């Protein structure tokens, strides 16, 4: 009796041990088999008519819990990336705006265009014009590789006199990776729709699937275009350059410490400004001398006509006075102001 009880307990202990071993290694060794196959996903779609249920099953969102019966174990927290690595994977868009002056316009524009070619960039927009005083100006929209952004700004300051400069750096990583993820989802959806279309037999289902494929193709084209635009902005920095030809470069002077220095600077600046004004007037007259001559002739003609008419009026007045002998004015003077008044 005791021997039979001992054998029964030994068999029960062996069964419990085997059960525990099989339950502990079931998920780690059979994780691949726990996910449904493509045929099971197709069957789920055909049975329920709901495509998203098939997607949920195929991507394994219904994965079994861990051995302890709880939720799947979360990944271990990793150490924070170095700042350089984060910036290396970030999608940065660099832009800048530069206002510059030069006294040698031709040499400066040639050096600027040569700099763009040497850095591997290109001119997205370029224009030039000339003002009435003979000075010239140019506007450029320059695209250079992002890695050459700082070098370009530094070199522009060497070949011209930069009066103002603005820089901007925008991180579009969130938008970029979100668009990329949506594109991958649409591509996966396209593959499934094409697979379902090849197996569809009902005409109504074929029409619905073709409409869904057309809409998915449109979404893929839109998202692909957005990614190409983002890549262009990230790979090439954008710099707007405004170049102006001047006779004298503008300088930024420090505030004078004393009243005498301020007064001396104001006197010097006043003389310089008056000289510049005279030069501008001379250049304006030289540029518009034909109009000035024409205006002077018109004024001279008007003066001559006015004098001639005034002389004719004077002659007419003198002749009429001689004919009347001056009595007309005398009578007018002697007449009373009020006709009812009687003179004595």
Tab-separated table of C-alpha atoms in Angstrom:
chain	number	residue	atom	x	y	z
A	1	UNK	CA	0.000	0.000	0.000
A	2	UNK	CA	2.720	2.384	0.962
A	3	UNK	CA	4.699	1.405	-2.130
A	4	UNK	CA	1.734	2.211	-4.396
A	5	UNK	CA	1.233	5.624	-2.741
A	6	UNK	CA	4.875	6.441	-3.215
A	7	UNK	CA	4.733	5.546	-6.918
A	8	UNK	CA	1.611	7.709	-7.344
A	9	UNK	CA	3.261	10.735	-5.706
A	10	UNK	CA	6.401	10.292	-7.816
A	11	UNK	CA	4.331	10.169	-11.041
A	12	UNK	CA	2.366	13.288	-10.016
A	13	UNK	CA	5.572	15.211	-9.220
A	14	UNK	CA	7.064	14.224	-12.599
A	15	UNK	CA	3.923	15.424	-14.445
A	16	UNK	CA	3.941	18.777	-12.640
A	17	UNK	CA	7.635	19.258	-13.461
A	18	UNK	CA	7.100	18.587	-17.188
A	19	UNK	CA	4.083	20.914	-17.266
A	20	UNK	CA	6.064	23.759	-15.676
A	21	UNK	CA	8.928	23.331	-18.152
A	22	UNK	CA	6.571	23.316	-21.133
A	23	UNK	CA	4.715	26.436	-19.894
A	24	UNK	CA	7.907	28.372	-19.199
A	25	UNK	CA	9.476	27.861	-22.632
A	26	UNK	CA	6.330	27.961	-24.730
A	27	UNK	CA	6.359	31.680	-25.612
A	28	UNK	CA	10.090	32.208	-26.076
A	29	UNK	CA	10.506	29.211	-28.314
A	30	UNK	CA	7.245	29.545	-30.230
A	31	UNK	CA	6.777	33.289	-30.612
A	32	UNK	CA	6.891	33.014	-34.365
A	33	UNK	CA	4.162	30.371	-34.429
A	34	UNK	CA	1.909	32.448	-32.175
A	35	UNK	CA	1.459	35.110	-34.873
A	36	UNK	CA	-1.137	34.301	-37.520
A	37	UNK	CA	0.033	33.451	-41.017
A	38	UNK	CA	-0.891	35.276	-44.216
A	39	UNK	CA	-3.626	32.730	-44.962
A	40	UNK	CA	-5.127	33.248	-41.513
A	41	UNK	CA	-5.056	37.029	-42.095
A	42	UNK	CA	-6.777	36.544	-45.453
A	43	UNK	CA	-9.372	34.273	-43.830
A	44	UNK	CA	-10.052	36.872	-41.161
A	45	UNK	CA	-10.685	39.475	-43.867
A	46	UNK	CA	-12.905	37.172	-45.916
A	47	UNK	CA	-14.938	36.079	-42.899
A	48	UNK	CA	-15.557	39.439	-41.254
A	49	UNK	CA	-15.149	41.831	-44.203
A	50	UNK	CA	-13.016	44.100	-42.014
A	51	UNK	CA	-9.548	44.816	-43.429
A	52	UNK	CA	-8.189	46.403	-40.236
A	53	UNK	CA	-8.799	43.231	-38.234
A	54	UNK	CA	-6.551	41.427	-40.681
A	55	UNK	CA	-3.888	44.126	-40.218
A	56	UNK	CA	-4.095	43.853	-36.435
A	57	UNK	CA	-3.703	40.088	-36.578
A	58	UNK	CA	-0.839	40.190	-39.072
A	59	UNK	CA	1.200	42.745	-37.152
A	60	UNK	CA	0.824	40.686	-33.962
A	61	UNK	CA	-0.985	43.227	-31.803
A	62	UNK	CA	-2.778	40.255	-30.246
A	63	UNK	CA	0.539	38.810	-29.032
A	64	UNK	CA	0.264	36.562	-25.965
A	65	UNK	CA	1.282	37.738	-22.542
A	66	UNK	CA	4.527	36.736	-20.902
A	67	UNK	CA	5.040	33.604	-18.850
A	68	UNK	CA	3.779	35.273	-15.674
A	69	UNK	CA	0.459	36.058	-17.280
A	70	UNK	CA	0.970	39.851	-17.419
A	71	UNK	CA	1.619	42.247	-20.254
A	72	UNK	CA	4.690	41.788	-22.490
A	73	UNK	CA	7.899	42.975	-20.927
A	74	UNK	CA	8.846	46.532	-21.894
A	75	UNK	CA	12.284	47.116	-23.455
A	76	UNK	CA	14.993	48.157	-21.111
A	77	UNK	CA	15.674	51.864	-20.896
A	78	UNK	CA	18.698	52.841	-22.940
A	79	UNK	CA	21.138	55.537	-22.082
A	80	UNK	CA	20.596	58.958	-23.645
A	81	UNK	CA	22.251	59.495	-27.014
A	82	UNK	CA	25.072	61.992	-27.231
A	83	UNK	CA	24.058	65.385	-28.594
A	84	UNK	CA	26.136	64.894	-31.752
A	85	UNK	CA	24.307	61.650	-32.560
A	86	UNK	CA	20.911	63.274	-32.091
A	87	UNK	CA	21.853	66.133	-34.408
A	88	UNK	CA	23.261	63.685	-36.932
A	89	UNK	CA	19.902	61.902	-37.218
A	90	UNK	CA	17.872	65.107	-37.004
A	91	UNK	CA	16.421	66.687	-40.121
A	92	UNK	CA	17.606	70.308	-39.964
A	93	UNK	CA	16.687	73.074	-42.426
A	94	UNK	CA	19.156	75.982	-42.526
A	95	UNK	CA	18.232	79.389	-43.967
A	96	UNK	CA	19.897	82.805	-43.888
A	97	UNK	CA	19.463	86.347	-45.198
A	98	UNK	CA	22.410	88.657	-45.952
A	99	UNK	CA	22.577	92.374	-46.775
A	100	UNK	CA	25.978	93.346	-48.190
A	101	UNK	CA	27.807	96.286	-49.828
A	102	UNK	CA	30.727	96.502	-52.217
A	103	UNK	CA	32.765	99.149	-53.993
A	104	UNK	CA	33.815	96.758	-56.777
A	105	UNK	CA	30.522	95.388	-58.023
A	106	UNK	CA	31.794	93.325	-60.953
A	107	UNK	CA	34.539	91.577	-58.983
A	108	UNK	CA	32.221	90.878	-56.034
A	109	UNK	CA	29.449	89.318	-58.126
A	110	UNK	CA	31.961	87.175	-60.022
A	111	UNK	CA	33.519	85.980	-56.733
A	112	UNK	CA	30.083	85.171	-55.301
A	113	UNK	CA	29.059	83.056	-58.287
A	114	UNK	CA	32.441	81.287	-58.277
A	115	UNK	CA	32.008	80.520	-54.566
A	116	UNK	CA	28.623	78.912	-55.176
A	117	UNK	CA	30.054	76.673	-57.915
A	118	UNK	CA	33.071	75.719	-55.827
A	119	UNK	CA	30.912	74.607	-52.880
A	120	UNK	CA	28.728	72.451	-55.109
A	121	UNK	CA	25.648	74.671	-54.955
A	122	UNK	CA	23.548	76.499	-57.484
A	123	UNK	CA	21.700	79.802	-57.984
A	124	UNK	CA	17.977	79.270	-57.593
A	125	UNK	CA	17.239	82.930	-58.412
A	126	UNK	CA	19.349	85.866	-59.614
A	127	UNK	CA	18.516	89.413	-60.720
A	128	UNK	CA	20.334	92.745	-61.086
A	129	UNK	CA	19.271	96.328	-61.717
A	130	UNK	CA	20.715	99.826	-62.020
A	131	UNK	CA	19.490	102.957	-60.268
A	132	UNK	CA	19.310	106.520	-61.518
A	133	UNK	CA	22.584	107.550	-59.908
A	134	UNK	CA	24.459	104.828	-61.797
A	135	UNK	CA	24.886	102.423	-58.861
A	136	UNK	CA	23.914	98.786	-59.274
A	137	UNK	CA	22.411	96.103	-57.058
A	138	UNK	CA	21.832	92.353	-57.256
A	139	UNK	CA	19.586	89.800	-55.565
A	140	UNK	CA	20.409	86.097	-55.252
A	141	UNK	CA	18.744	83.025	-53.793
A	142	UNK	CA	21.618	80.606	-53.231
A	143	UNK	CA	21.353	76.856	-52.499
A	144	UNK	CA	24.499	75.247	-51.071
A	145	UNK	CA	24.997	71.853	-49.364
A	146	UNK	CA	24.015	71.995	-45.703
A	147	UNK	CA	27.533	71.041	-44.595
A	148	UNK	CA	28.891	74.153	-46.412
A	149	UNK	CA	26.388	76.545	-44.803
A	150	UNK	CA	28.778	78.072	-42.242
A	151	UNK	CA	31.645	78.233	-44.701
A	152	UNK	CA	29.529	80.104	-47.247
A	153	UNK	CA	28.442	82.727	-44.707
A	154	UNK	CA	32.032	83.259	-43.612
A	155	UNK	CA	33.358	83.629	-47.159
A	156	UNK	CA	30.629	86.097	-48.150
A	157	UNK	CA	31.783	88.297	-45.285
A	158	UNK	CA	35.297	88.227	-46.765
A	159	UNK	CA	34.434	89.122	-50.372
A	160	UNK	CA	31.910	91.848	-49.438
A	161	UNK	CA	30.984	94.169	-46.585
A	162	UNK	CA	28.080	92.553	-44.714
A	163	UNK	CA	25.778	95.089	-43.062
A	164	UNK	CA	23.204	92.638	-41.684
A	165	UNK	CA	22.825	88.874	-41.442
A	166	UNK	CA	20.037	86.632	-40.136
A	167	UNK	CA	20.289	82.861	-39.617
A	168	UNK	CA	17.635	80.265	-38.857
A	169	UNK	CA	17.765	76.523	-38.137
A	170	UNK	CA	14.511	74.537	-38.102
A	171	UNK	CA	14.177	70.922	-36.970
A	172	UNK	CA	11.615	69.110	-39.146
A	173	UNK	CA	12.396	65.609	-37.874
A	174	UNK	CA	8.912	65.056	-36.495
A	175	UNK	CA	7.200	66.015	-39.743
A	176	UNK	CA	9.723	64.095	-41.839
A	177	UNK	CA	9.530	60.789	-39.960
A	178	UNK	CA	5.768	61.050	-39.588
A	179	UNK	CA	5.441	61.438	-43.366
A	180	UNK	CA	7.866	58.566	-43.912
A	181	UNK	CA	5.871	56.309	-41.586
A	182	UNK	CA	2.610	57.187	-43.312
A	183	UNK	CA	4.197	56.407	-46.666
A	184	UNK	CA	5.295	52.959	-45.517
A	185	UNK	CA	1.795	52.284	-44.195
A	186	UNK	CA	0.252	53.265	-47.510
A	187	UNK	CA	2.679	51.031	-49.413
A	188	UNK	CA	1.810	48.065	-47.183
A	189	UNK	CA	-1.855	48.810	-47.688
A	190	UNK	CA	-1.323	48.893	-51.454
A	191	UNK	CA	0.276	45.429	-51.417
A	192	UNK	CA	-2.628	43.970	-49.473
A	193	UNK	CA	-5.213	45.586	-51.710
A	194	UNK	CA	-3.513	44.206	-54.801
A	195	UNK	CA	-3.407	40.749	-53.236
A	196	UNK	CA	-7.088	40.926	-52.378
A	197	UNK	CA	-7.898	42.186	-55.869
A	198	UNK	CA	-6.166	39.196	-57.439
A	199	UNK	CA	-8.361	36.855	-55.361
A	200	UNK	CA	-11.633	38.752	-55.612
A	201	UNK	CA	-14.418	37.195	-57.735
A	202	UNK	CA	-17.415	39.407	-56.991
A	203	UNK	CA	-17.699	42.444	-59.313
A	204	UNK	CA	-18.805	44.720	-56.497
A	205	UNK	CA	-15.760	43.774	-54.444
A	206	UNK	CA	-13.490	44.334	-57.461
A	207	UNK	CA	-14.859	47.863	-57.978
A	208	UNK	CA	-14.452	48.728	-54.287
A	209	UNK	CA	-10.898	47.404	-54.255
A	210	UNK	CA	-9.960	49.336	-57.407
A	211	UNK	CA	-11.298	52.566	-55.868
A	212	UNK	CA	-9.326	51.881	-52.711
A	213	UNK	CA	-6.192	51.227	-54.780
A	214	UNK	CA	-6.660	54.496	-56.692
A	215	UNK	CA	-7.006	56.479	-53.458
A	216	UNK	CA	-3.961	54.738	-51.990
A	217	UNK	CA	-1.868	55.542	-55.077
A	218	UNK	CA	-2.809	59.210	-54.718
A	219	UNK	CA	-1.765	59.204	-51.065
A	220	UNK	CA	1.547	57.536	-51.949
A	221	UNK	CA	2.282	60.185	-54.599
A	222	UNK	CA	1.479	63.021	-52.200
A	223	UNK	CA	3.624	61.609	-49.409
A	224	UNK	CA	6.503	60.844	-51.787
A	225	UNK	CA	6.450	64.425	-53.072
A	226	UNK	CA	6.485	65.766	-49.507
A	227	UNK	CA	9.508	63.619	-48.643
A	228	UNK	CA	11.366	64.816	-51.741
A	229	UNK	CA	10.643	68.409	-50.792
A	230	UNK	CA	11.884	67.818	-47.252
A	231	UNK	CA	15.026	66.128	-48.579
A	232	UNK	CA	15.738	69.131	-50.791
A	233	UNK	CA	15.400	71.524	-47.860
A	234	UNK	CA	17.557	69.360	-45.591
A	235	UNK	CA	20.317	68.583	-48.088
A	236	UNK	CA	20.721	72.166	-49.371
A	237	UNK	CA	20.651	75.310	-47.244
A	238	UNK	CA	18.906	78.421	-48.610
A	239	UNK	CA	20.559	81.859	-48.415
A	240	UNK	CA	19.081	85.131	-49.722
A	241	UNK	CA	21.818	87.625	-50.641
A	242	UNK	CA	21.189	91.318	-51.417
A	243	UNK	CA	24.296	93.075	-52.790
A	244	UNK	CA	24.522	96.855	-53.276
A	245	UNK	CA	27.183	98.987	-54.976
A	246	UNK	CA	28.206	102.037	-52.919
A	247	UNK	CA	30.830	104.785	-53.103
A	248	UNK	CA	31.685	104.507	-49.403
A	249	UNK	CA	31.192	101.468	-47.175
A	250	UNK	CA	28.988	102.024	-44.153
A	251	UNK	CA	30.763	101.556	-40.836
A	252	UNK	CA	29.520	100.844	-37.348
A	253	UNK	CA	31.301	103.158	-34.924
A	254	UNK	CA	31.408	102.847	-31.184
A	255	UNK	CA	29.669	105.460	-29.076
A	256	UNK	CA	32.057	108.385	-28.393
A	257	UNK	CA	32.887	108.722	-24.705
A	258	UNK	CA	32.969	112.539	-24.438
A	259	UNK	CA	30.885	115.479	-25.641
A	260	UNK	CA	33.790	116.855	-27.655
A	261	UNK	CA	34.145	113.588	-29.522
A	262	UNK	CA	30.448	113.515	-30.258
A	263	UNK	CA	30.527	117.100	-31.472
A	264	UNK	CA	33.563	116.447	-33.664
A	265	UNK	CA	31.973	113.347	-35.162
A	266	UNK	CA	28.745	115.221	-35.821
A	267	UNK	CA	30.649	118.052	-37.564
A	268	UNK	CA	32.592	115.575	-39.690
A	269	UNK	CA	29.481	113.589	-40.556
A	270	UNK	CA	27.690	116.815	-41.462
A	271	UNK	CA	30.433	117.850	-43.875
A	272	UNK	CA	30.531	114.358	-45.359
A	273	UNK	CA	26.751	114.332	-45.752
A	274	UNK	CA	26.777	117.789	-47.391
A	275	UNK	CA	29.482	116.642	-49.787
A	276	UNK	CA	27.492	113.531	-50.623
A	277	UNK	CA	24.421	115.699	-51.226
A	278	UNK	CA	26.325	117.927	-53.656
A	279	UNK	CA	27.638	114.873	-55.458
A	280	UNK	CA	24.148	113.431	-55.705
A	281	UNK	CA	22.825	116.727	-57.080
A	282	UNK	CA	25.624	116.899	-59.645
A	283	UNK	CA	25.007	113.312	-60.713
A	284	UNK	CA	21.269	113.978	-60.944
A	285	UNK	CA	21.787	117.067	-63.092
A	286	UNK	CA	24.223	115.217	-65.316
A	287	UNK	CA	21.795	112.341	-65.700
A	288	UNK	CA	18.764	114.617	-66.408
A	289	UNK	CA	20.435	117.534	-68.206
A	290	UNK	CA	18.231	117.180	-71.296
A	291	UNK	CA	15.088	117.583	-69.234
A	292	UNK	CA	16.620	120.473	-67.342
A	293	UNK	CA	17.472	122.284	-70.607
A	294	UNK	CA	13.984	121.683	-71.932
A	295	UNK	CA	12.446	122.984	-68.714
A	296	UNK	CA	14.668	126.096	-68.834
A	297	UNK	CA	13.571	126.818	-72.440
A	298	UNK	CA	9.921	126.481	-71.482
A	299	UNK	CA	10.355	128.842	-68.539
A	300	UNK	CA	12.224	131.367	-70.732
A	301	UNK	CA	9.473	131.250	-73.350
A	302	UNK	CA	6.763	131.801	-70.731
A	303	UNK	CA	8.632	134.784	-69.291
A	304	UNK	CA	9.079	136.367	-72.723
A	305	UNK	CA	5.396	135.914	-73.621
A	306	UNK	CA	4.363	137.368	-70.280
A	307	UNK	CA	6.575	140.418	-70.709
A	308	UNK	CA	5.296	140.993	-74.254
A	309	UNK	CA	1.676	140.864	-73.116
A	310	UNK	CA	2.417	143.212	-70.243
A	311	UNK	CA	4.045	145.690	-72.660
A	312	UNK	CA	1.034	145.507	-74.974
A	313	UNK	CA	-1.335	146.212	-72.078
A	314	UNK	CA	0.762	149.184	-71.037
A	315	UNK	CA	0.776	150.590	-74.567
A	316	UNK	CA	-2.975	150.196	-74.910
A	317	UNK	CA	-3.540	151.884	-71.568
A	318	UNK	CA	-1.270	154.801	-72.503
A	319	UNK	CA	-3.011	155.371	-75.857
A	320	UNK	CA	-6.468	155.384	-74.308
A	321	UNK	CA	-5.340	157.855	-71.674
A	322	UNK	CA	-3.953	160.179	-74.291
A	323	UNK	CA	-7.245	160.136	-76.216
A	324	UNK	CA	-9.328	160.999	-73.169
A	325	UNK	CA	-6.862	163.579	-71.911
A	326	UNK	CA	-7.117	162.306	-68.386
A	327	UNK	CA	-10.703	163.624	-67.900
A	328	UNK	CA	-12.036	160.153	-67.430
A	329	UNK	CA	-10.107	159.628	-64.244
A	330	UNK	CA	-10.897	163.162	-63.099
A	331	UNK	CA	-14.623	162.640	-63.473
A	332	UNK	CA	-14.425	159.412	-61.677
A	333	UNK	CA	-12.615	161.122	-58.857
A	334	UNK	CA	-15.080	164.014	-58.616
A	335	UNK	CA	-18.233	161.902	-58.702
A	336	UNK	CA	-19.866	161.355	-55.299
A	337	UNK	CA	-19.893	157.887	-53.855
A	338	UNK	CA	-23.677	158.042	-53.304
A	339	UNK	CA	-25.729	159.274	-56.324
A	340	UNK	CA	-28.447	160.729	-53.953
A	341	UNK	CA	-25.976	163.089	-52.309
A	342	UNK	CA	-25.971	166.555	-53.839
A	343	UNK	CA	-22.800	168.383	-54.243
A	344	UNK	CA	-22.798	172.089	-53.195
